[in-house]
mmCIF file with all atom_site columns, C-alpha atoms in Angstrom:
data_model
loop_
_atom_site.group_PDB
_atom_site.id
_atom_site.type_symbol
_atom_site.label_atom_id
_atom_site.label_alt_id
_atom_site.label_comp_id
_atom_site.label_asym_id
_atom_site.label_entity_id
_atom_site.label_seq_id
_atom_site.pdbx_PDB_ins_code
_atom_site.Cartn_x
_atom_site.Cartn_y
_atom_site.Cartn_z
_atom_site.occupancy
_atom_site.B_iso_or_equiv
_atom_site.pdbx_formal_charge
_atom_site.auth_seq_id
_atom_site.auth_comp_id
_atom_site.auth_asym_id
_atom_site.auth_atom_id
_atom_site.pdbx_PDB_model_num
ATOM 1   C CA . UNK A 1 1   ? 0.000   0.000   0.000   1.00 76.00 ? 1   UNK A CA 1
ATOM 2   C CA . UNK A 1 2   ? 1.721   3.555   -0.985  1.00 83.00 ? 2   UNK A CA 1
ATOM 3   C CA . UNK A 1 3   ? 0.538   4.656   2.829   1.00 84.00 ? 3   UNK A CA 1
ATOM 4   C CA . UNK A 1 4   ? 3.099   2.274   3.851   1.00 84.00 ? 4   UNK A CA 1
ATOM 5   C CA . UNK A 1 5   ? 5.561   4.011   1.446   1.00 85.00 ? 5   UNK A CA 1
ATOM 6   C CA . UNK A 1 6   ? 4.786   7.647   2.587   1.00 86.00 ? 6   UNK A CA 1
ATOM 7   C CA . UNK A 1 7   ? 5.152   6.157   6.580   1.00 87.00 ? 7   UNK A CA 1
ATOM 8   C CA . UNK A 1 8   ? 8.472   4.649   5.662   1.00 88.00 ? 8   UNK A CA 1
ATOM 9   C CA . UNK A 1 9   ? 9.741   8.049   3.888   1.00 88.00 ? 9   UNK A CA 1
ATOM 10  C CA . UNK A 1 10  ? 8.465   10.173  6.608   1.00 88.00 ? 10  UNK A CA 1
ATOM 11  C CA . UNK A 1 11  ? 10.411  8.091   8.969   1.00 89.00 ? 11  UNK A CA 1
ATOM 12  C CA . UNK A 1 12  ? 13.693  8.124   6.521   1.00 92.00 ? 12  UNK A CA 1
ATOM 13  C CA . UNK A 1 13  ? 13.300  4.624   5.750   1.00 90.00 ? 13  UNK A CA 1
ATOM 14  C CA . UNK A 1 14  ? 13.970  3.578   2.171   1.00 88.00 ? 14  UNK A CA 1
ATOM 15  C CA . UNK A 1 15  ? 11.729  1.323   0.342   1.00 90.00 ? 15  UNK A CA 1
ATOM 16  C CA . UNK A 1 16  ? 12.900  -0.940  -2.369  1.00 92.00 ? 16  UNK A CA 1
ATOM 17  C CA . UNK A 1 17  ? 10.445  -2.010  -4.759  1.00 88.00 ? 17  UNK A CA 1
ATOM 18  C CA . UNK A 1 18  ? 10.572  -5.282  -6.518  1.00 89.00 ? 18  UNK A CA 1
ATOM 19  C CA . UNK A 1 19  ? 8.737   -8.190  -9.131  1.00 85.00 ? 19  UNK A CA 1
ATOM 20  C CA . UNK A 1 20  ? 5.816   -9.943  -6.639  1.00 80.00 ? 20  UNK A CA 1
ATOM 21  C CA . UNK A 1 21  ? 7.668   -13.097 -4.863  1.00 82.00 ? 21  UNK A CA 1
ATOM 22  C CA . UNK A 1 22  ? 9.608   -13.756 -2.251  1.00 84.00 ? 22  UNK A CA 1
ATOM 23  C CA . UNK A 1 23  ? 12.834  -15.236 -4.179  1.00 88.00 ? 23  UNK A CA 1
ATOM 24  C CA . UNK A 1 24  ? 12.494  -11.527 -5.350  1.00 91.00 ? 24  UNK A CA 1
ATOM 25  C CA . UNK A 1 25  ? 12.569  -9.725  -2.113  1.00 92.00 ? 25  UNK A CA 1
ATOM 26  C CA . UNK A 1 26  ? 15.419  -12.303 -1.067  1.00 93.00 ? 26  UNK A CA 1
ATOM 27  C CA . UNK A 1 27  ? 17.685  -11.316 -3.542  1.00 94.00 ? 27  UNK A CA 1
ATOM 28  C CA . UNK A 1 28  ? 17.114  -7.403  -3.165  1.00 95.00 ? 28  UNK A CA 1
ATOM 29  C CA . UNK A 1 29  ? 17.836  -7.811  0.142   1.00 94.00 ? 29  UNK A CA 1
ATOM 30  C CA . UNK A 1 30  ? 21.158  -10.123 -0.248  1.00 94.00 ? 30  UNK A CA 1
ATOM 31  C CA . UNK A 1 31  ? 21.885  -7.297  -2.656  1.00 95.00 ? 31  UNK A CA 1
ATOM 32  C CA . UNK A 1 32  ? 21.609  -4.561  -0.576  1.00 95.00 ? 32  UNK A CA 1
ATOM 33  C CA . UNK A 1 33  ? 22.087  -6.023  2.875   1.00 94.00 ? 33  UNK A CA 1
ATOM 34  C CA . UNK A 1 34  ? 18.583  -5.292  3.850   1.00 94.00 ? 34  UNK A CA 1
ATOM 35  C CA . UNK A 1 35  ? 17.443  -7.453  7.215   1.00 93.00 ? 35  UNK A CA 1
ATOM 36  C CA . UNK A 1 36  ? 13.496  -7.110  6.754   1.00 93.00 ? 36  UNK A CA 1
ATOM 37  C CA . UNK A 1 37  ? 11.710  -7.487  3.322   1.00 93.00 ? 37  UNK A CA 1
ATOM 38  C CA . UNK A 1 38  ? 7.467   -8.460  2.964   1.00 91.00 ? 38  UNK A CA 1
ATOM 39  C CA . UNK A 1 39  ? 4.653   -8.079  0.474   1.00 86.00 ? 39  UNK A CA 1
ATOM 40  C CA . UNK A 1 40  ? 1.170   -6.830  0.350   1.00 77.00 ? 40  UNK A CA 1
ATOM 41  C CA . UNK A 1 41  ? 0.241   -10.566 0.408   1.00 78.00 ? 41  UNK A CA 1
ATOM 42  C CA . UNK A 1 42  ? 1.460   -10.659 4.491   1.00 82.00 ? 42  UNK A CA 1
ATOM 43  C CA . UNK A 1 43  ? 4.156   -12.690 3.653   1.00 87.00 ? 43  UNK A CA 1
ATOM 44  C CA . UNK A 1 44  ? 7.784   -10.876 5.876   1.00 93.00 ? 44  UNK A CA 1
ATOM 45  C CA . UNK A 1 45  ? 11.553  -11.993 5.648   1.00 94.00 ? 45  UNK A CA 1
ATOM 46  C CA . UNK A 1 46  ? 13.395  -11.434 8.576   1.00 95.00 ? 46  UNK A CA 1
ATOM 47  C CA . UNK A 1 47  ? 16.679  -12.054 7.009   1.00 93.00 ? 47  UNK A CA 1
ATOM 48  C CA . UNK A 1 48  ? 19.364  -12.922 9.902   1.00 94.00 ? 48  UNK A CA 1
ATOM 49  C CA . UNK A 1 49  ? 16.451  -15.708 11.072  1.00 95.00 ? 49  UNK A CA 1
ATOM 50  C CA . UNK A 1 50  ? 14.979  -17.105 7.806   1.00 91.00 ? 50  UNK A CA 1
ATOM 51  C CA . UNK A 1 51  ? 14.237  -16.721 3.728   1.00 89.00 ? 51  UNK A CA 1
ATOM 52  C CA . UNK A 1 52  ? 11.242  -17.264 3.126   1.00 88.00 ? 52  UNK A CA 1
ATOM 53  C CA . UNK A 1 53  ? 7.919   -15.433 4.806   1.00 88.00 ? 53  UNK A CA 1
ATOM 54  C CA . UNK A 1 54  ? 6.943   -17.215 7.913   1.00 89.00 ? 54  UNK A CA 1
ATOM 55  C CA . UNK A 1 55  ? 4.185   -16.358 9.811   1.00 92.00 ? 55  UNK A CA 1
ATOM 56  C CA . UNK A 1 56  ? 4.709   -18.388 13.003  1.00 95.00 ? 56  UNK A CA 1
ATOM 57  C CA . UNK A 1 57  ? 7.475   -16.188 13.084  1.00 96.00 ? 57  UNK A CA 1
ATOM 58  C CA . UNK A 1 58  ? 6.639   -13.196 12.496  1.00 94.00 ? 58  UNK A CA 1
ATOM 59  C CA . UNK A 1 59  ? 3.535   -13.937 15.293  1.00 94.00 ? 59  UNK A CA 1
ATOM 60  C CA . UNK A 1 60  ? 6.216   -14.666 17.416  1.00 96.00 ? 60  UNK A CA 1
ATOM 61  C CA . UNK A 1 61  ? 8.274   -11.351 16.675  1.00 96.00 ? 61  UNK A CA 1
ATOM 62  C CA . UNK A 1 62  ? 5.099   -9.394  16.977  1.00 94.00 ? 62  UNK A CA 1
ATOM 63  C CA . UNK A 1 63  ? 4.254   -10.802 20.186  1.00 95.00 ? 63  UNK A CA 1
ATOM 64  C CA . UNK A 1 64  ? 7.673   -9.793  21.232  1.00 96.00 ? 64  UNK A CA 1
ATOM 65  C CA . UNK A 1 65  ? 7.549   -6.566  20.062  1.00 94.00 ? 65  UNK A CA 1
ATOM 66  C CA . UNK A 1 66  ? 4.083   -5.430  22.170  1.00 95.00 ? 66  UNK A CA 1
ATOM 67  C CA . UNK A 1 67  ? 5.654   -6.979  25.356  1.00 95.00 ? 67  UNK A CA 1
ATOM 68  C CA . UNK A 1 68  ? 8.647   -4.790  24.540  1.00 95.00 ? 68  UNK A CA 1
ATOM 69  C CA . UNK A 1 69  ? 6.515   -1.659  24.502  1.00 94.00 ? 69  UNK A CA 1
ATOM 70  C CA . UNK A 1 70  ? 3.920   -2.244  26.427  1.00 95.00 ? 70  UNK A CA 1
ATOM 71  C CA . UNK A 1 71  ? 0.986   -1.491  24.635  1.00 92.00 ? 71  UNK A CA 1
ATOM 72  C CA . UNK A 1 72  ? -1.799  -3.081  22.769  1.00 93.00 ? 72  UNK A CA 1
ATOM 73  C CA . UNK A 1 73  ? -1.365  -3.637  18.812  1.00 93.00 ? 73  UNK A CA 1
ATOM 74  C CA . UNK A 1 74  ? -4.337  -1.482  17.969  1.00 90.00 ? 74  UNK A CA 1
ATOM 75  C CA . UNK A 1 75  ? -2.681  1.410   19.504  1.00 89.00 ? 75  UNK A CA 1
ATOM 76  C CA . UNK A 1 76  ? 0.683   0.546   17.752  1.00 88.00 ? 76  UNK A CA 1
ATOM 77  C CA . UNK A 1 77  ? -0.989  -0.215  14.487  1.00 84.00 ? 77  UNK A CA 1
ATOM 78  C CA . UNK A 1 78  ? -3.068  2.685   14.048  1.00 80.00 ? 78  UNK A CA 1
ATOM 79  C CA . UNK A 1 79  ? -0.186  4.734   14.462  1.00 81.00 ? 79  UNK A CA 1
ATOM 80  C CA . UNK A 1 80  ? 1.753   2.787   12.041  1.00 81.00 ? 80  UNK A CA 1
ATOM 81  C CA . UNK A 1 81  ? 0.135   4.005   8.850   1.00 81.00 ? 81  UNK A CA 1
ATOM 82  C CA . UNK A 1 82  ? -1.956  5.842   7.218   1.00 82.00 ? 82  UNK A CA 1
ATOM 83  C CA . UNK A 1 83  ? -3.942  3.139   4.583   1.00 82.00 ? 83  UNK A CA 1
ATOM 84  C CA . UNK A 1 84  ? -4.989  4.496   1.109   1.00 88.00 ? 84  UNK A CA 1
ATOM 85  C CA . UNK A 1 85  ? -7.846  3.111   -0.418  1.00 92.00 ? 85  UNK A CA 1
ATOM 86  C CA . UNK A 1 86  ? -6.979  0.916   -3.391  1.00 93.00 ? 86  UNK A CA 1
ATOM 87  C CA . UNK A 1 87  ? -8.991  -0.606  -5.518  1.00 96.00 ? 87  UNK A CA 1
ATOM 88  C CA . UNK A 1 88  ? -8.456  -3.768  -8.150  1.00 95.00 ? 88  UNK A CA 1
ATOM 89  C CA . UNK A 1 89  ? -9.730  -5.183  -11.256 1.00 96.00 ? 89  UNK A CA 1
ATOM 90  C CA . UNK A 1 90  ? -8.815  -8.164  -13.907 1.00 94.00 ? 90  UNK A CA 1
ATOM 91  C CA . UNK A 1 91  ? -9.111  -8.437  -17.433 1.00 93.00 ? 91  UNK A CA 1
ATOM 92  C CA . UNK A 1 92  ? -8.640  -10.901 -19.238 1.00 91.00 ? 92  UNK A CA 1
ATOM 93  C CA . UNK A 1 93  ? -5.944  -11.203 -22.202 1.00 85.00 ? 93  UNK A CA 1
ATOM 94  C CA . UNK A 1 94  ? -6.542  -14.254 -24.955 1.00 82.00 ? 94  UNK A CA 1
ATOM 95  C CA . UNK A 1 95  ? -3.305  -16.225 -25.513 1.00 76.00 ? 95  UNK A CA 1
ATOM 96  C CA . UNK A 1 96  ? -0.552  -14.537 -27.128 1.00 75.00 ? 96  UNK A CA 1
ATOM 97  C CA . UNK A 1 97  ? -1.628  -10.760 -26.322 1.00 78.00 ? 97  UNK A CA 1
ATOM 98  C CA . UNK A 1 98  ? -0.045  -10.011 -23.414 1.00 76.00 ? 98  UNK A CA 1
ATOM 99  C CA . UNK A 1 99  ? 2.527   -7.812  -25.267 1.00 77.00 ? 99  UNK A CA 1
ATOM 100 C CA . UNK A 1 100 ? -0.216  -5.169  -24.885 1.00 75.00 ? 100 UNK A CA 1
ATOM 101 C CA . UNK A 1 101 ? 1.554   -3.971  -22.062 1.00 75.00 ? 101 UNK A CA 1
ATOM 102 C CA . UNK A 1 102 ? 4.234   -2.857  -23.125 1.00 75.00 ? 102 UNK A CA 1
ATOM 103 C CA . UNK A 1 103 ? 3.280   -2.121  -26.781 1.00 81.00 ? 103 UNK A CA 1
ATOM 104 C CA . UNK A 1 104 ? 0.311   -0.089  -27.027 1.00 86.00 ? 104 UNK A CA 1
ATOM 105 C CA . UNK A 1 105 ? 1.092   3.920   -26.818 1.00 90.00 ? 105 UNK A CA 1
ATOM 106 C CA . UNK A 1 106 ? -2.725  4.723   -25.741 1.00 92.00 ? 106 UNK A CA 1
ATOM 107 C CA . UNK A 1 107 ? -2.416  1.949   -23.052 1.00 91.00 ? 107 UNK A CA 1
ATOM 108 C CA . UNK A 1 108 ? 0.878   3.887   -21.860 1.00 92.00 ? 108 UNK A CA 1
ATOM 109 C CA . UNK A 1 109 ? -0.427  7.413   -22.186 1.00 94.00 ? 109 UNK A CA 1
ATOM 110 C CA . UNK A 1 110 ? -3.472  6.291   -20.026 1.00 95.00 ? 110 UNK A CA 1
ATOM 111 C CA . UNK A 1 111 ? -1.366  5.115   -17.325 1.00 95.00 ? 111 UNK A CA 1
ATOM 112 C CA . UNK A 1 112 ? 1.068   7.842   -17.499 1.00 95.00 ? 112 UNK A CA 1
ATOM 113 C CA . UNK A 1 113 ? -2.064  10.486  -17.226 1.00 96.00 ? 113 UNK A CA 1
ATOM 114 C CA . UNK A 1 114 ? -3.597  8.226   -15.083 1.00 96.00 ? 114 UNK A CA 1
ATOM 115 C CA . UNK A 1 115 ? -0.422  8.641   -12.120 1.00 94.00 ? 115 UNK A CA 1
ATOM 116 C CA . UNK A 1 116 ? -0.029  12.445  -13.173 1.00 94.00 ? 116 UNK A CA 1
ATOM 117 C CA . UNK A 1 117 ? -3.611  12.544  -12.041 1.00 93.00 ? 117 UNK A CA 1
ATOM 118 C CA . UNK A 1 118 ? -3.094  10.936  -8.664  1.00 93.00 ? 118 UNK A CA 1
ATOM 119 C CA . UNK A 1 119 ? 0.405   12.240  -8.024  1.00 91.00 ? 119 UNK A CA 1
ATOM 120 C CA . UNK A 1 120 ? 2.268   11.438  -4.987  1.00 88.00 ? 120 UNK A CA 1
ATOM 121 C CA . UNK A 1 121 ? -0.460  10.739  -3.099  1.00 87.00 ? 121 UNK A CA 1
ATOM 122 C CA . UNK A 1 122 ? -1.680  7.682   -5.638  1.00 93.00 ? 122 UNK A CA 1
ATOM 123 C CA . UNK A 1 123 ? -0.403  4.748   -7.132  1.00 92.00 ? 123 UNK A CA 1
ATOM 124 C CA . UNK A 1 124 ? -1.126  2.563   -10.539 1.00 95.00 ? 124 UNK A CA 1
ATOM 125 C CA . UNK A 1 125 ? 0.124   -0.372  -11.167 1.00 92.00 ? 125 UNK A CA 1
ATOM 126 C CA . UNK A 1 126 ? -0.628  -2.891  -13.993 1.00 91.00 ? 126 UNK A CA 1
ATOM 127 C CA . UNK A 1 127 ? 0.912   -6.128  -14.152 1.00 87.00 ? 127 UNK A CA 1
ATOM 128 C CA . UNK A 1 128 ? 0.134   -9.854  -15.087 1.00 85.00 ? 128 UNK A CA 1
ATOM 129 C CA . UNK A 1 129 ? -1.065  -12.608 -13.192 1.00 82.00 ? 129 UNK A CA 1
ATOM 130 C CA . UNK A 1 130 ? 1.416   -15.422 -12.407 1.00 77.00 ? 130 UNK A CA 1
ATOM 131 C CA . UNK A 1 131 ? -1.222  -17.943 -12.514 1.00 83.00 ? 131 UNK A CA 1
ATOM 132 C CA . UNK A 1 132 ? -4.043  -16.423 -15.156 1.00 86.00 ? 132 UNK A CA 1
ATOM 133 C CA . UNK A 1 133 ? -4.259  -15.091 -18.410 1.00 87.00 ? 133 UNK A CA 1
ATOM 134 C CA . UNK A 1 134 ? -5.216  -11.950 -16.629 1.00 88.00 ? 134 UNK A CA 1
ATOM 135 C CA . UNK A 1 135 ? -3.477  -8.027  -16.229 1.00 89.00 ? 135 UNK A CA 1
ATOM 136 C CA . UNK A 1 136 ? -4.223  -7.287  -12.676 1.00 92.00 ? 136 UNK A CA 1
ATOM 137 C CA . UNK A 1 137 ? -5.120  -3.137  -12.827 1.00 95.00 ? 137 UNK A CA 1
ATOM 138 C CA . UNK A 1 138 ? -5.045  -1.681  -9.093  1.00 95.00 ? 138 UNK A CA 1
ATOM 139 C CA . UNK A 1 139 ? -5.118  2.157   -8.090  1.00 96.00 ? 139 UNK A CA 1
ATOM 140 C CA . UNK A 1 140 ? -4.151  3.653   -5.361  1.00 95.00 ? 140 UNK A CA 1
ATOM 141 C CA . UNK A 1 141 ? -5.891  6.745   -4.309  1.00 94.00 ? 141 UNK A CA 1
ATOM 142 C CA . UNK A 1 142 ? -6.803  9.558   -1.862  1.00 91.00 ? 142 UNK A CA 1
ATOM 143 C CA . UNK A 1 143 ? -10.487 8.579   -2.293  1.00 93.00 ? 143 UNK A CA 1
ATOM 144 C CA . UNK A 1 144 ? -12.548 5.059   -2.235  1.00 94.00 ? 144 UNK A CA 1
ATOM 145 C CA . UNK A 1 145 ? -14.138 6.619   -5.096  1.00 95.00 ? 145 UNK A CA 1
ATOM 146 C CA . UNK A 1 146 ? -10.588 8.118   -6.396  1.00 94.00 ? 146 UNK A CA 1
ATOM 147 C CA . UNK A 1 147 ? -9.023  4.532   -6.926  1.00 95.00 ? 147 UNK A CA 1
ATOM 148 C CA . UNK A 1 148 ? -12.226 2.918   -8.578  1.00 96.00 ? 148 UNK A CA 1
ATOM 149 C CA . UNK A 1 149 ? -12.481 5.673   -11.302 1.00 96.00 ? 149 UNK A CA 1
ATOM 150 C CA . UNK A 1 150 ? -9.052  5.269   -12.208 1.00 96.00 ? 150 UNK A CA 1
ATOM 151 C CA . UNK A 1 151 ? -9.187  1.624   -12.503 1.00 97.00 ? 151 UNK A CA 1
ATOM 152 C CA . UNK A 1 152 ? -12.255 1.693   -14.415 1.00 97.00 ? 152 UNK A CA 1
ATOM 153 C CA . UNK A 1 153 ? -10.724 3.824   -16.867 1.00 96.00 ? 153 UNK A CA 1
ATOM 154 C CA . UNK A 1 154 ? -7.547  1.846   -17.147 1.00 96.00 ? 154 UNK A CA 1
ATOM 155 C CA . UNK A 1 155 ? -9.926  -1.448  -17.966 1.00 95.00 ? 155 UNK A CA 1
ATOM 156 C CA . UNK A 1 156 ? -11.774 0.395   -20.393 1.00 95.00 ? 156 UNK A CA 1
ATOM 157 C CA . UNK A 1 157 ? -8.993  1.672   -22.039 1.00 94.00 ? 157 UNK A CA 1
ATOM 158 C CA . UNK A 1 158 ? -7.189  -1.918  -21.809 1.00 91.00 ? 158 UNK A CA 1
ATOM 159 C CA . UNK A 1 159 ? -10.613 -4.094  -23.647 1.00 91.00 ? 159 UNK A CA 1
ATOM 160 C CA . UNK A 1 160 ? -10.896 -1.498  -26.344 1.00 90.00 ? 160 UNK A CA 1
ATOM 161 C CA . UNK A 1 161 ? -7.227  -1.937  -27.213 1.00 86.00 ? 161 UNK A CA 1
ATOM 162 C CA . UNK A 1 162 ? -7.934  -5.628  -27.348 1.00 83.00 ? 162 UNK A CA 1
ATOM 163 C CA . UNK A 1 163 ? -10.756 -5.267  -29.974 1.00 81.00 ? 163 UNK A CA 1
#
């Protein structure tokens, strides 16, 4: 979620981005010498104790962590973050067209107009599924309301180029 991004900035914490996966987030963080890596799925690396996500583990850190400070999670959560709504959609790509992402100019300048929109305080993000012949399309957006219009444009824009 980009509230997680703007948290981490505001706290001088760099964010790396990288491909969905945990052999992904491994490797940026063997790169860079990072110690804790996750993904929007839940899924966190706590690289000096494992390399994969593990959730007994990181219920165990957690659990750690509140005794530490003293204090419920609800009251440490909430003033973790900031959530922006986001919103996603599918559509679904016959064999053989997926190449529409990266090869249709109207696809692009919808995007691109799409983020300008949003600025910093939004997100778009297009990719395809690992395990469908689908492009996920999720927004990221100020507004409930904010993230579905842009997503519903995107899909629009993303079945006409596909007639």
């Amino acid at each position: 979620n980009l509230g997680l991004r703007l948290a981490m900035e505001a706290a001088g914490i760099e964010v790396v981005e990288t491909p969905v996966g945990d052999r992904h987030v491994l490797d940026a963080m063997s790169a860079r010498g990072l110690v804790l890596g996750g993904e929007q799925s839940g899924h966190l690396i706590f690289r000096r104790l494992a390399t994969t996500g593990d959730g007994i583990l990181t219920g165990l850190l957690l659990a750690e962590l509140l005794c530490r400070r003293g204090r419920p999670l609800s009251e440490l959560a909430g003033a973790a973050m900031t959530r922006l709504p986001q919103h996603l959609a599918s559509v679904a790509l016959p064999p053989g067209r997926m190449e529409l992402l990266v090869s249709s100019p109207r696809l692009a300048a919808a995007v691109a107009e799409a983020q300008a929109d949003l600025g910093p305080g939004g997100r778009v993000l297009l990719r395809p599924s690992g395990t469908e012949p689908l492009v996920r399309v999720m927004a990221e957006a100020p507004t409930p309301d904010g993230a579905v219009a842009v997503v519903e444009r995107l899909c629009a824009v993303l079945r006409s180029e596909l007639s």
